[in-house]
Amino acid sequence: MSELENIAKKMLAKGKGILAADESTGTMTKRLSSVNVESTSENRLKFREILFSAESMKENIGGVILYDETIKQKTSSGKSIPELIKSFGSIPGIKVDTGAKKLAGSPEEKITEGLDGLRERLEEYYKLGARFTKWRAVYNISQKHPSELAIKSNAHALARYASLVQESKMVPIVEPEVLMDGDHNIKKCYEITSKVLKECYKELKLHNVNLKGTILKPNMILPGNQSKSKSNASEIAKMTIKCLKENVPSEVPGIAFLSGGQTEIEATQNLNEINKINDTNFVMSFSYGRALQQSALKNWGKNITDINNTQKIFNHRSKMNGLSASAKWSMDLEKQLTA
Ligand code: 13P
C-alpha cells in the first residue's frame, strides 16, 4: 500500500473520524462572539488546545484539520500544535484554500481560490507536520443554481488542488459542499449533489489524481433547511448511500461527511443510519466542525478556565460520533453516557 493510502486509512480507522478545527479567523471570531469570548489569537489557541488535548483524541479522532494560524502556534507547554496532535496518534492536517469568492460570470455563486503559490505553501505545511489537506468548494441550490459554470470551475480547481497535494506527499480531502440553505426537497439535493460529484471525479481523473490516496468530504443528502417536507434518518441514509454509490469511484477509500448546519444529534444519528445500511466498500465517517464543537464551545464561553467540563463534553460528542461511524450509536447510549 502506498504511503498516501496508509495515511487515508489511518485517518478513518475503525471508530475514528476527523475534527474540523480549521475555521478561518473571521469564522472563529463569529463562533467566539456567539459565546461572548473575545477573538484574540490567544483565546483561539486556548479553546483549540483544550480540544486537541482531550482524552477522546486517542480513540475517536484520526485527524485534525488546522488553520494556517494554528499550525504555527505552540501549546502552553512549548510543544507545537502538530506535535500535540501526533502525541495522541492522530494526524495533523491543514486547510489550504483561501476561501470562496464571487464567481466572475455568475456573481451570485462562489469559486474557491488558493491555487496561486500553493505548491510552495504545501512544502511549508509538510515541514510543519501536516500529512493531509482540505479544500472546500460550495454550491448553492436555487431555481437557477448551481450553474454549469460553478460546477465545472469548482471541480477543475478541486482537481488542480488534489493533484498538487499528492505531488507534495499529502492526502487531499476533496470537499464539494452542496449547502443546505433553501426550501428545496431531498430529491433536489440528491440531483444536484450527483451532478457535482460526477463533475469532480471527471476532473480528478483527468488530472491523474490517485483516488486511493484521497478522502471525499461530502454533504449528506438532506432537504433544504427551509423545506416544508421533512425527511427521517432512514430516508436520508438511503438517499445518501444511493448518491455516493452512483457517483463516487470505488477506489476512493473513505468518505467523511461534513455536518453543514445539522444539530449535533442529527449529524450523529444520520451517520449511524448510513452505517447501518452501508453496503459499499467505502468507510463512512465524520469530519465535523460545528457538530463536534458546539456544546463544548458553549460551556467554555461560560467559564474559559473550565477545561475539565469542556473536555468532557467534547469527549462525549467524539465518542458518540465514533460509535455512529461503526453503526453502534443509539439514543439510549446518548442519554446514559451523558448522565
Ligand atoms: P461543519 O461540520 O461545521 O459543516 O464543518 C465542516 C467543515 O470543515 C466545513 O468546511
mmCIF file of C-alpha atoms and ligand atoms in Angstrom:
data_model
loop_
_atom_site.group_PDB
_atom_site.id
_atom_site.type_symbol
_atom_site.label_atom_id
_atom_site.label_comp_id
_atom_site.label_asym_id
_atom_site.label_seq_id
_atom_site.Cartn_x
_atom_site.Cartn_y
_atom_site.Cartn_z
ATOM 1 C CA MET A 1 0.000 0.000 0.000
ATOM 2 C CA SER A 2 1.347 3.464 -0.814
ATOM 3 C CA GLU A 3 2.120 5.984 1.907
ATOM 4 C CA LEU A 4 -0.855 8.136 0.837
ATOM 5 C CA GLU A 5 -3.247 5.199 1.098
ATOM 6 C CA ASN A 6 -1.823 4.421 4.528
ATOM 7 C CA ILE A 7 -2.454 7.942 5.777
ATOM 8 C CA ALA A 8 -6.036 7.955 4.451
ATOM 9 C CA LYS A 9 -6.754 4.590 6.103
ATOM 10 C CA LYS A 10 -5.266 5.715 9.427
ATOM 11 C CA MET A 11 -7.346 8.899 9.460
ATOM 12 C CA LEU A 12 -10.539 6.886 9.170
ATOM 13 C CA ALA A 13 -9.558 3.778 11.166
ATOM 14 C CA LYS A 14 -12.385 1.942 12.972
ATOM 15 C CA GLY A 15 -14.373 4.225 15.265
ATOM 16 C CA LYS A 16 -12.387 7.289 14.207
ATOM 17 C CA GLY A 17 -13.216 10.415 12.261
ATOM 18 C CA ILE A 18 -11.834 13.877 11.663
ATOM 19 C CA LEU A 19 -12.131 17.020 13.767
ATOM 20 C CA ALA A 20 -12.537 20.068 11.509
ATOM 21 C CA ALA A 21 -10.986 22.895 13.535
ATOM 22 C CA ASP A 22 -9.909 24.929 10.522
ATOM 23 C CA GLU A 23 -12.280 27.873 10.890
ATOM 24 C CA SER A 24 -10.711 30.979 9.383
ATOM 25 C CA THR A 25 -10.111 33.867 11.797
ATOM 26 C CA GLY A 26 -13.314 35.530 10.534
ATOM 27 C CA THR A 27 -15.461 32.435 11.158
ATOM 28 C CA MET A 28 -13.804 31.718 14.515
ATOM 29 C CA THR A 29 -14.487 35.313 15.570
ATOM 30 C CA LYS A 30 -18.195 34.769 14.870
ATOM 31 C CA ARG A 31 -18.171 31.496 16.833
ATOM 32 C CA LEU A 32 -16.374 33.054 19.807
ATOM 33 C CA SER A 33 -18.527 36.169 19.901
ATOM 34 C CA SER A 34 -21.645 33.947 19.957
ATOM 35 C CA VAL A 35 -20.446 32.805 23.405
ATOM 36 C CA ASN A 36 -19.157 36.254 24.414
ATOM 37 C CA VAL A 37 -15.457 35.475 24.204
ATOM 38 C CA GLU A 38 -13.112 37.991 22.613
ATOM 39 C CA SER A 39 -11.476 36.618 19.463
ATOM 40 C CA THR A 40 -7.772 37.081 20.194
ATOM 41 C CA SER A 41 -5.108 34.805 18.840
ATOM 42 C CA GLU A 42 -4.528 33.635 22.448
ATOM 43 C CA ASN A 43 -8.199 32.724 23.008
ATOM 44 C CA ARG A 44 -8.460 30.930 19.669
ATOM 45 C CA LEU A 45 -5.432 28.841 20.687
ATOM 46 C CA LYS A 46 -6.753 28.230 24.219
ATOM 47 C CA PHE A 47 -10.020 26.726 23.031
ATOM 48 C CA ARG A 48 -8.361 24.631 20.365
ATOM 49 C CA GLU A 49 -5.664 23.376 22.720
ATOM 50 C CA ILE A 50 -8.403 22.190 25.109
ATOM 51 C CA LEU A 51 -9.929 20.094 22.317
ATOM 52 C CA PHE A 52 -6.621 18.806 20.977
ATOM 53 C CA SER A 53 -5.534 17.577 24.424
ATOM 54 C CA ALA A 54 -8.796 15.798 25.280
ATOM 55 C CA GLU A 55 -8.808 12.066 26.014
ATOM 56 C CA SER A 56 -11.030 11.195 23.017
ATOM 57 C CA MET A 57 -8.267 12.291 20.641
ATOM 58 C CA LYS A 58 -6.745 8.819 21.128
ATOM 59 C CA GLU A 59 -9.815 6.723 20.406
ATOM 60 C CA ASN A 60 -12.039 8.759 18.119
ATOM 61 C CA ILE A 61 -10.098 11.467 16.276
ATOM 62 C CA GLY A 62 -7.897 10.143 13.469
ATOM 63 C CA GLY A 63 -7.064 13.568 12.068
ATOM 64 C CA VAL A 64 -7.434 17.262 12.860
ATOM 65 C CA ILE A 65 -7.818 19.933 10.183
ATOM 66 C CA LEU A 66 -5.984 23.088 11.239
ATOM 67 C CA TYR A 67 -5.980 26.673 10.036
ATOM 68 C CA ASP A 68 -2.788 28.484 8.991
ATOM 69 C CA GLU A 69 -2.629 30.425 12.283
ATOM 70 C CA THR A 70 -2.984 27.292 14.459
ATOM 71 C CA ILE A 71 -0.473 25.035 12.718
ATOM 72 C CA LYS A 72 2.214 27.619 13.555
ATOM 73 C CA GLN A 73 1.215 28.052 17.237
ATOM 74 C CA LYS A 74 2.780 26.478 20.308
ATOM 75 C CA THR A 75 0.934 24.975 23.278
ATOM 76 C CA SER A 76 1.314 26.204 26.851
ATOM 77 C CA SER A 77 3.971 23.524 27.415
ATOM 78 C CA GLY A 78 6.006 24.634 24.411
ATOM 79 C CA LYS A 79 5.073 21.777 22.039
ATOM 80 C CA SER A 80 3.944 22.721 18.558
ATOM 81 C CA ILE A 81 0.256 22.075 17.803
ATOM 82 C CA PRO A 82 1.075 19.358 15.225
ATOM 83 C CA GLU A 83 3.289 17.631 17.848
ATOM 84 C CA LEU A 84 0.450 17.720 20.370
ATOM 85 C CA ILE A 85 -1.929 16.109 17.852
ATOM 86 C CA LYS A 86 0.631 13.453 16.886
ATOM 87 C CA SER A 87 1.223 12.581 20.560
ATOM 88 C CA PHE A 88 -2.318 11.099 20.594
ATOM 89 C CA GLY A 89 -1.712 9.047 17.452
ATOM 90 C CA SER A 90 -3.816 11.470 15.408
ATOM 91 C CA ILE A 91 -2.706 13.110 12.154
ATOM 92 C CA PRO A 92 -2.382 16.884 11.669
ATOM 93 C CA GLY A 93 -3.859 18.372 8.503
ATOM 94 C CA ILE A 94 -4.322 21.838 7.069
ATOM 95 C CA LYS A 95 -6.925 23.815 5.151
ATOM 96 C CA VAL A 96 -5.165 25.228 2.097
ATOM 97 C CA ASP A 97 -7.849 27.057 0.158
ATOM 98 C CA THR A 98 -8.059 30.788 0.698
ATOM 99 C CA GLY A 99 -11.832 30.971 0.704
ATOM 100 C CA ALA A 100 -14.849 31.072 -1.602
ATOM 101 C CA LYS A 101 -15.032 34.303 -3.636
ATOM 102 C CA LYS A 102 -17.562 35.818 -6.035
ATOM 103 C CA LEU A 103 -17.528 33.824 -9.312
ATOM 104 C CA ALA A 104 -16.922 36.155 -12.267
ATOM 105 C CA GLY A 105 -19.549 35.408 -14.902
ATOM 106 C CA SER A 106 -22.080 34.259 -12.287
ATOM 107 C CA PRO A 107 -21.579 36.646 -9.377
ATOM 108 C CA GLU A 108 -24.262 35.143 -7.113
ATOM 109 C CA GLU A 109 -22.173 31.977 -6.918
ATOM 110 C CA LYS A 110 -18.795 31.165 -5.415
ATOM 111 C CA ILE A 111 -15.471 29.892 -6.675
ATOM 112 C CA THR A 112 -12.870 28.697 -4.196
ATOM 113 C CA GLU A 113 -9.461 30.339 -4.555
ATOM 114 C CA GLY A 114 -5.967 29.498 -3.372
ATOM 115 C CA LEU A 115 -4.111 27.821 -6.255
ATOM 116 C CA ASP A 116 -1.536 30.598 -6.724
ATOM 117 C CA GLY A 117 1.627 29.756 -4.784
ATOM 118 C CA LEU A 118 0.019 26.558 -3.492
ATOM 119 C CA ARG A 119 2.995 24.305 -4.305
ATOM 120 C CA GLU A 120 5.277 26.436 -2.109
ATOM 121 C CA ARG A 121 2.744 26.657 0.742
ATOM 122 C CA LEU A 122 2.316 22.880 0.674
ATOM 123 C CA GLU A 123 6.046 22.427 1.090
ATOM 124 C CA GLU A 124 5.973 24.656 4.167
ATOM 125 C CA TYR A 125 2.966 22.842 5.691
ATOM 126 C CA TYR A 126 4.606 19.458 5.156
ATOM 127 C CA LYS A 127 7.657 20.688 7.083
ATOM 128 C CA LEU A 128 5.349 21.876 9.869
ATOM 129 C CA GLY A 129 3.974 18.306 10.173
ATOM 130 C CA ALA A 130 0.808 18.291 8.011
ATOM 131 C CA ARG A 131 0.112 14.989 6.243
ATOM 132 C CA PHE A 132 -3.268 15.830 4.739
ATOM 133 C CA THR A 133 -5.064 18.911 3.458
ATOM 134 C CA LYS A 134 -8.536 20.248 2.808
ATOM 135 C CA TRP A 135 -10.105 22.377 0.065
ATOM 136 C CA ARG A 136 -13.802 23.284 0.197
ATOM 137 C CA ALA A 137 -15.982 24.232 -2.770
ATOM 138 C CA VAL A 138 -19.521 25.490 -2.057
ATOM 139 C CA TYR A 139 -22.653 25.265 -4.182
ATOM 140 C CA ASN A 140 -25.968 26.947 -3.500
ATOM 141 C CA ILE A 141 -29.278 25.421 -4.573
ATOM 142 C CA SER A 142 -31.881 27.765 -6.076
ATOM 143 C CA GLN A 143 -34.046 27.834 -9.240
ATOM 144 C CA LYS A 144 -31.050 28.782 -11.392
ATOM 145 C CA HIS A 145 -28.156 27.495 -9.336
ATOM 146 C CA PRO A 146 -25.725 25.904 -9.252
ATOM 147 C CA SER A 147 -24.841 26.868 -12.821
ATOM 148 C CA GLU A 148 -22.785 24.661 -15.085
ATOM 149 C CA LEU A 149 -20.054 27.276 -14.753
ATOM 150 C CA ALA A 150 -19.939 26.932 -10.951
ATOM 151 C CA ILE A 151 -19.944 23.139 -11.145
ATOM 152 C CA LYS A 152 -17.206 22.981 -13.791
ATOM 153 C CA SER A 153 -14.914 25.689 -12.427
ATOM 154 C CA ASN A 154 -15.009 24.413 -8.846
ATOM 155 C CA ALA A 155 -14.383 20.829 -9.969
ATOM 156 C CA HIS A 156 -11.396 21.997 -12.012
ATOM 157 C CA ALA A 157 -9.942 23.875 -9.027
ATOM 158 C CA LEU A 158 -10.510 20.886 -6.700
ATOM 159 C CA ALA A 159 -8.665 18.622 -9.137
ATOM 160 C CA ARG A 160 -5.721 21.001 -9.576
ATOM 161 C CA TYR A 161 -5.516 21.280 -5.792
ATOM 162 C CA ALA A 162 -5.674 17.499 -5.230
ATOM 163 C CA SER A 163 -3.011 16.824 -7.797
ATOM 164 C CA LEU A 164 -0.601 19.368 -6.263
ATOM 165 C CA VAL A 165 -1.238 17.957 -2.789
ATOM 166 C CA GLN A 166 -0.379 14.403 -3.826
ATOM 167 C CA GLU A 167 2.778 15.700 -5.512
ATOM 168 C CA SER A 168 3.663 17.060 -2.038
ATOM 169 C CA LYS A 169 3.059 13.614 -0.487
ATOM 170 C CA MET A 170 -0.072 14.550 1.416
ATOM 171 C CA VAL A 171 -3.646 13.242 1.236
ATOM 172 C CA PRO A 172 -6.142 15.710 -0.242
ATOM 173 C CA ILE A 173 -9.595 15.892 1.315
ATOM 174 C CA VAL A 174 -11.883 16.839 -1.547
ATOM 175 C CA GLU A 175 -14.839 18.785 -0.195
ATOM 176 C CA PRO A 176 -17.612 19.765 -2.602
ATOM 177 C CA GLU A 177 -20.325 21.060 -0.258
ATOM 178 C CA VAL A 178 -23.853 21.474 -1.562
ATOM 179 C CA LEU A 179 -25.285 23.839 1.047
ATOM 180 C CA MET A 180 -28.490 23.004 2.895
ATOM 181 C CA ASP A 181 -29.827 26.598 2.715
ATOM 182 C CA GLY A 182 -33.131 26.838 0.849
ATOM 183 C CA ASP A 183 -36.610 25.378 0.533
ATOM 184 C CA HIS A 184 -35.726 22.549 -1.898
ATOM 185 C CA ASN A 185 -36.689 18.963 -1.139
ATOM 186 C CA ILE A 186 -34.377 15.997 -0.600
ATOM 187 C CA LYS A 187 -34.715 14.879 -4.233
ATOM 188 C CA LYS A 188 -33.303 18.178 -5.454
ATOM 189 C CA CYS A 189 -30.327 17.830 -3.092
ATOM 190 C CA TYR A 190 -29.749 14.321 -4.448
ATOM 191 C CA GLU A 191 -29.872 15.540 -8.089
ATOM 192 C CA ILE A 192 -27.528 18.477 -7.550
ATOM 193 C CA THR A 193 -25.062 16.520 -5.404
ATOM 194 C CA SER A 194 -24.969 13.797 -8.087
ATOM 195 C CA LYS A 195 -24.101 16.349 -10.785
ATOM 196 C CA VAL A 196 -21.455 17.976 -8.615
ATOM 197 C CA LEU A 197 -19.776 14.669 -7.685
ATOM 198 C CA LYS A 198 -19.803 13.414 -11.288
ATOM 199 C CA GLU A 199 -18.004 16.506 -12.480
ATOM 200 C CA CYS A 200 -15.497 16.393 -9.612
ATOM 201 C CA TYR A 201 -14.467 12.808 -10.380
ATOM 202 C CA LYS A 202 -14.261 13.540 -14.096
ATOM 203 C CA GLU A 203 -11.753 16.312 -13.343
ATOM 204 C CA LEU A 204 -9.855 14.349 -10.664
ATOM 205 C CA LYS A 205 -9.284 11.547 -13.192
ATOM 206 C CA LEU A 206 -8.254 13.993 -15.912
ATOM 207 C CA HIS A 207 -5.656 15.417 -13.525
ATOM 208 C CA ASN A 208 -4.294 11.914 -12.777
ATOM 209 C CA VAL A 209 -5.135 12.051 -9.104
ATOM 210 C CA ASN A 210 -4.633 8.695 -7.351
ATOM 211 C CA LEU A 211 -8.122 8.271 -5.903
ATOM 212 C CA LYS A 212 -6.878 5.645 -3.430
ATOM 213 C CA GLY A 213 -4.922 8.392 -1.703
ATOM 214 C CA THR A 214 -7.834 10.818 -1.298
ATOM 215 C CA ILE A 215 -10.779 11.273 1.068
ATOM 216 C CA LEU A 216 -14.127 12.656 -0.035
ATOM 217 C CA LYS A 217 -15.868 15.096 2.315
ATOM 218 C CA PRO A 218 -19.415 15.499 1.002
ATOM 219 C CA ASN A 219 -22.703 16.776 2.363
ATOM 220 C CA MET A 220 -25.324 14.223 3.315
ATOM 221 C CA ILE A 221 -28.419 14.175 1.123
ATOM 222 C CA LEU A 222 -30.886 16.336 3.058
ATOM 223 C CA PRO A 223 -33.905 18.521 2.374
ATOM 224 C CA GLY A 224 -33.184 22.280 2.474
ATOM 225 C CA ASN A 225 -33.374 23.882 5.918
ATOM 226 C CA GLN A 226 -36.451 25.912 4.803
ATOM 227 C CA SER A 227 -38.145 22.950 3.144
ATOM 228 C CA LYS A 228 -41.725 22.086 4.060
ATOM 229 C CA SER A 229 -41.077 18.383 3.522
ATOM 230 C CA LYS A 230 -39.038 16.774 6.293
ATOM 231 C CA SER A 231 -37.091 13.532 5.946
ATOM 232 C CA ASN A 232 -36.282 10.971 8.618
ATOM 233 C CA ALA A 233 -32.835 9.486 9.220
ATOM 234 C CA SER A 234 -33.667 6.323 7.306
ATOM 235 C CA GLU A 235 -34.622 8.232 4.132
ATOM 236 C CA ILE A 236 -31.562 10.478 4.462
ATOM 237 C CA ALA A 237 -29.304 7.424 4.830
ATOM 238 C CA LYS A 238 -30.825 5.620 1.823
ATOM 239 C CA MET A 239 -30.595 8.631 -0.480
ATOM 240 C CA THR A 240 -27.054 9.453 0.680
ATOM 241 C CA ILE A 241 -25.775 5.928 0.023
ATOM 242 C CA LYS A 242 -27.527 5.792 -3.364
ATOM 243 C CA CYS A 243 -25.945 9.072 -4.430
ATOM 244 C CA LEU A 244 -22.447 8.056 -3.332
ATOM 245 C CA LYS A 245 -22.691 4.596 -4.887
ATOM 246 C CA GLU A 246 -23.715 6.067 -8.212
ATOM 247 C CA ASN A 247 -21.156 8.842 -8.376
ATOM 248 C CA VAL A 248 -18.040 8.029 -6.362
ATOM 249 C CA PRO A 249 -15.490 5.644 -7.910
ATOM 250 C CA SER A 250 -14.885 2.544 -5.796
ATOM 251 C CA GLU A 251 -11.138 3.298 -5.442
ATOM 252 C CA VAL A 252 -11.921 6.115 -3.003
ATOM 253 C CA PRO A 253 -11.176 4.546 0.401
ATOM 254 C CA GLY A 254 -13.097 6.822 2.694
ATOM 255 C CA ILE A 255 -15.920 9.272 2.954
ATOM 256 C CA ALA A 256 -16.019 11.723 5.860
ATOM 257 C CA PHE A 257 -19.188 13.795 5.966
ATOM 258 C CA LEU A 258 -19.388 17.450 6.942
ATOM 259 C CA SER A 259 -22.166 18.409 9.360
ATOM 260 C CA GLY A 260 -23.196 21.537 7.423
ATOM 261 C CA GLY A 261 -25.640 23.038 9.928
ATOM 262 C CA GLN A 262 -27.262 19.852 11.256
ATOM 263 C CA THR A 263 -27.609 19.734 15.038
ATOM 264 C CA GLU A 264 -25.126 17.615 16.942
ATOM 265 C CA ILE A 265 -27.644 14.801 17.446
ATOM 266 C CA GLU A 266 -28.908 14.876 13.838
ATOM 267 C CA ALA A 267 -25.355 14.581 12.498
ATOM 268 C CA THR A 268 -24.655 11.622 14.799
ATOM 269 C CA GLN A 269 -27.960 9.880 14.147
ATOM 270 C CA ASN A 270 -27.779 10.276 10.368
ATOM 271 C CA LEU A 271 -24.232 8.901 10.221
ATOM 272 C CA ASN A 272 -25.307 5.956 12.360
ATOM 273 C CA GLU A 273 -28.191 5.183 9.966
ATOM 274 C CA ILE A 274 -25.848 5.466 6.995
ATOM 275 C CA ASN A 275 -23.509 2.908 8.548
ATOM 276 C CA LYS A 276 -26.360 0.589 9.447
ATOM 277 C CA ILE A 277 -27.194 0.141 5.771
ATOM 278 C CA ASN A 278 -23.789 0.771 4.228
ATOM 279 C CA ASP A 279 -23.375 -1.933 1.593
ATOM 280 C CA THR A 280 -20.443 -0.252 -0.163
ATOM 281 C CA ASN A 281 -16.695 -0.671 0.365
ATOM 282 C CA PHE A 282 -16.353 2.955 1.460
ATOM 283 C CA VAL A 283 -15.535 3.655 5.090
ATOM 284 C CA MET A 284 -18.182 6.197 6.113
ATOM 285 C CA SER A 285 -17.210 8.507 8.934
ATOM 286 C CA PHE A 286 -17.305 12.136 10.045
ATOM 287 C CA SER A 287 -15.291 15.295 9.521
ATOM 288 C CA TYR A 288 -17.381 17.581 11.658
ATOM 289 C CA GLY A 289 -16.761 21.151 12.726
ATOM 290 C CA ARG A 290 -19.872 22.512 14.414
ATOM 291 C CA ALA A 291 -21.352 19.098 15.270
ATOM 292 C CA LEU A 292 -18.252 18.247 17.341
ATOM 293 C CA GLN A 293 -17.561 21.633 18.886
ATOM 294 C CA GLN A 294 -20.832 23.463 19.526
ATOM 295 C CA SER A 295 -21.703 22.256 23.039
ATOM 296 C CA ALA A 296 -18.079 22.320 24.181
ATOM 297 C CA LEU A 297 -17.742 25.904 22.977
ATOM 298 C CA LYS A 298 -20.939 26.919 24.725
ATOM 299 C CA ASN A 299 -19.660 25.545 28.014
ATOM 300 C CA TRP A 300 -16.259 27.143 27.570
ATOM 301 C CA GLY A 301 -17.882 30.522 26.884
ATOM 302 C CA LYS A 302 -19.463 30.417 30.348
ATOM 303 C CA ASN A 303 -16.085 29.973 32.019
ATOM 304 C CA ILE A 304 -12.903 29.850 29.987
ATOM 305 C CA THR A 305 -10.950 28.294 32.865
ATOM 306 C CA ASP A 306 -13.275 25.255 32.942
ATOM 307 C CA ILE A 307 -11.061 22.942 30.929
ATOM 308 C CA ASN A 308 -12.332 19.780 32.578
ATOM 309 C CA ASN A 309 -16.025 20.060 31.703
ATOM 310 C CA THR A 310 -15.305 21.467 28.254
ATOM 311 C CA GLN A 311 -13.195 18.385 27.519
ATOM 312 C CA LYS A 312 -15.846 16.079 28.982
ATOM 313 C CA ILE A 313 -18.449 17.486 26.597
ATOM 314 C CA PHE A 314 -16.103 17.226 23.623
ATOM 315 C CA ASN A 315 -15.131 13.666 24.618
ATOM 316 C CA HIS A 316 -18.774 12.698 24.735
ATOM 317 C CA ARG A 317 -19.534 14.061 21.250
ATOM 318 C CA SER A 318 -16.407 12.443 19.795
ATOM 319 C CA LYS A 319 -17.330 9.139 21.380
ATOM 320 C CA MET A 320 -20.928 9.293 20.109
ATOM 321 C CA ASN A 321 -19.715 10.006 16.588
ATOM 322 C CA GLY A 322 -17.121 7.241 16.900
ATOM 323 C CA LEU A 323 -19.971 4.858 17.737
ATOM 324 C CA SER A 324 -22.048 6.079 14.806
ATOM 325 C CA ALA A 325 -19.073 5.510 12.487
ATOM 326 C CA SER A 326 -19.469 1.822 13.414
ATOM 327 C CA ALA A 327 -23.311 1.807 13.460
ATOM 328 C CA LYS A 328 -23.257 1.279 17.234
ATOM 329 C CA TRP A 329 -24.866 4.519 18.411
ATOM 330 C CA SER A 330 -28.347 4.749 19.933
ATOM 331 C CA MET A 331 -30.376 7.465 21.620
ATOM 332 C CA ASP A 332 -30.278 5.363 24.798
ATOM 333 C CA LEU A 333 -26.486 5.338 24.821
ATOM 334 C CA GLU A 334 -26.513 9.070 24.131
ATOM 335 C CA LYS A 335 -28.564 9.636 27.271
ATOM 336 C CA GLN A 336 -26.951 7.016 29.507
ATOM 337 C CA LEU A 337 -23.476 8.237 28.811
ATOM 338 C CA THR A 338 -24.391 11.921 29.296
ATOM 339 C CA ALA A 339 -25.984 11.226 32.671
HETATM 340 P P1 13P B 1 -19.209 21.641 9.600
HETATM 341 O O1 13P B 1 -19.182 20.226 10.099
HETATM 342 O O2 13P B 1 -19.464 22.642 10.693
HETATM 343 O O3 13P B 1 -20.075 21.817 8.389
HETATM 344 O O4 13P B 1 -17.736 21.980 9.151
HETATM 345 C C1 13P B 1 -17.047 21.094 8.382
HETATM 346 C C2 13P B 1 -16.098 21.806 7.520
HETATM 347 O O5 13P B 1 -14.919 21.565 7.598
HETATM 348 C C3 13P B 1 -16.597 22.783 6.546
HETATM 349 O O6 13P B 1 -15.604 23.058 5.612
#
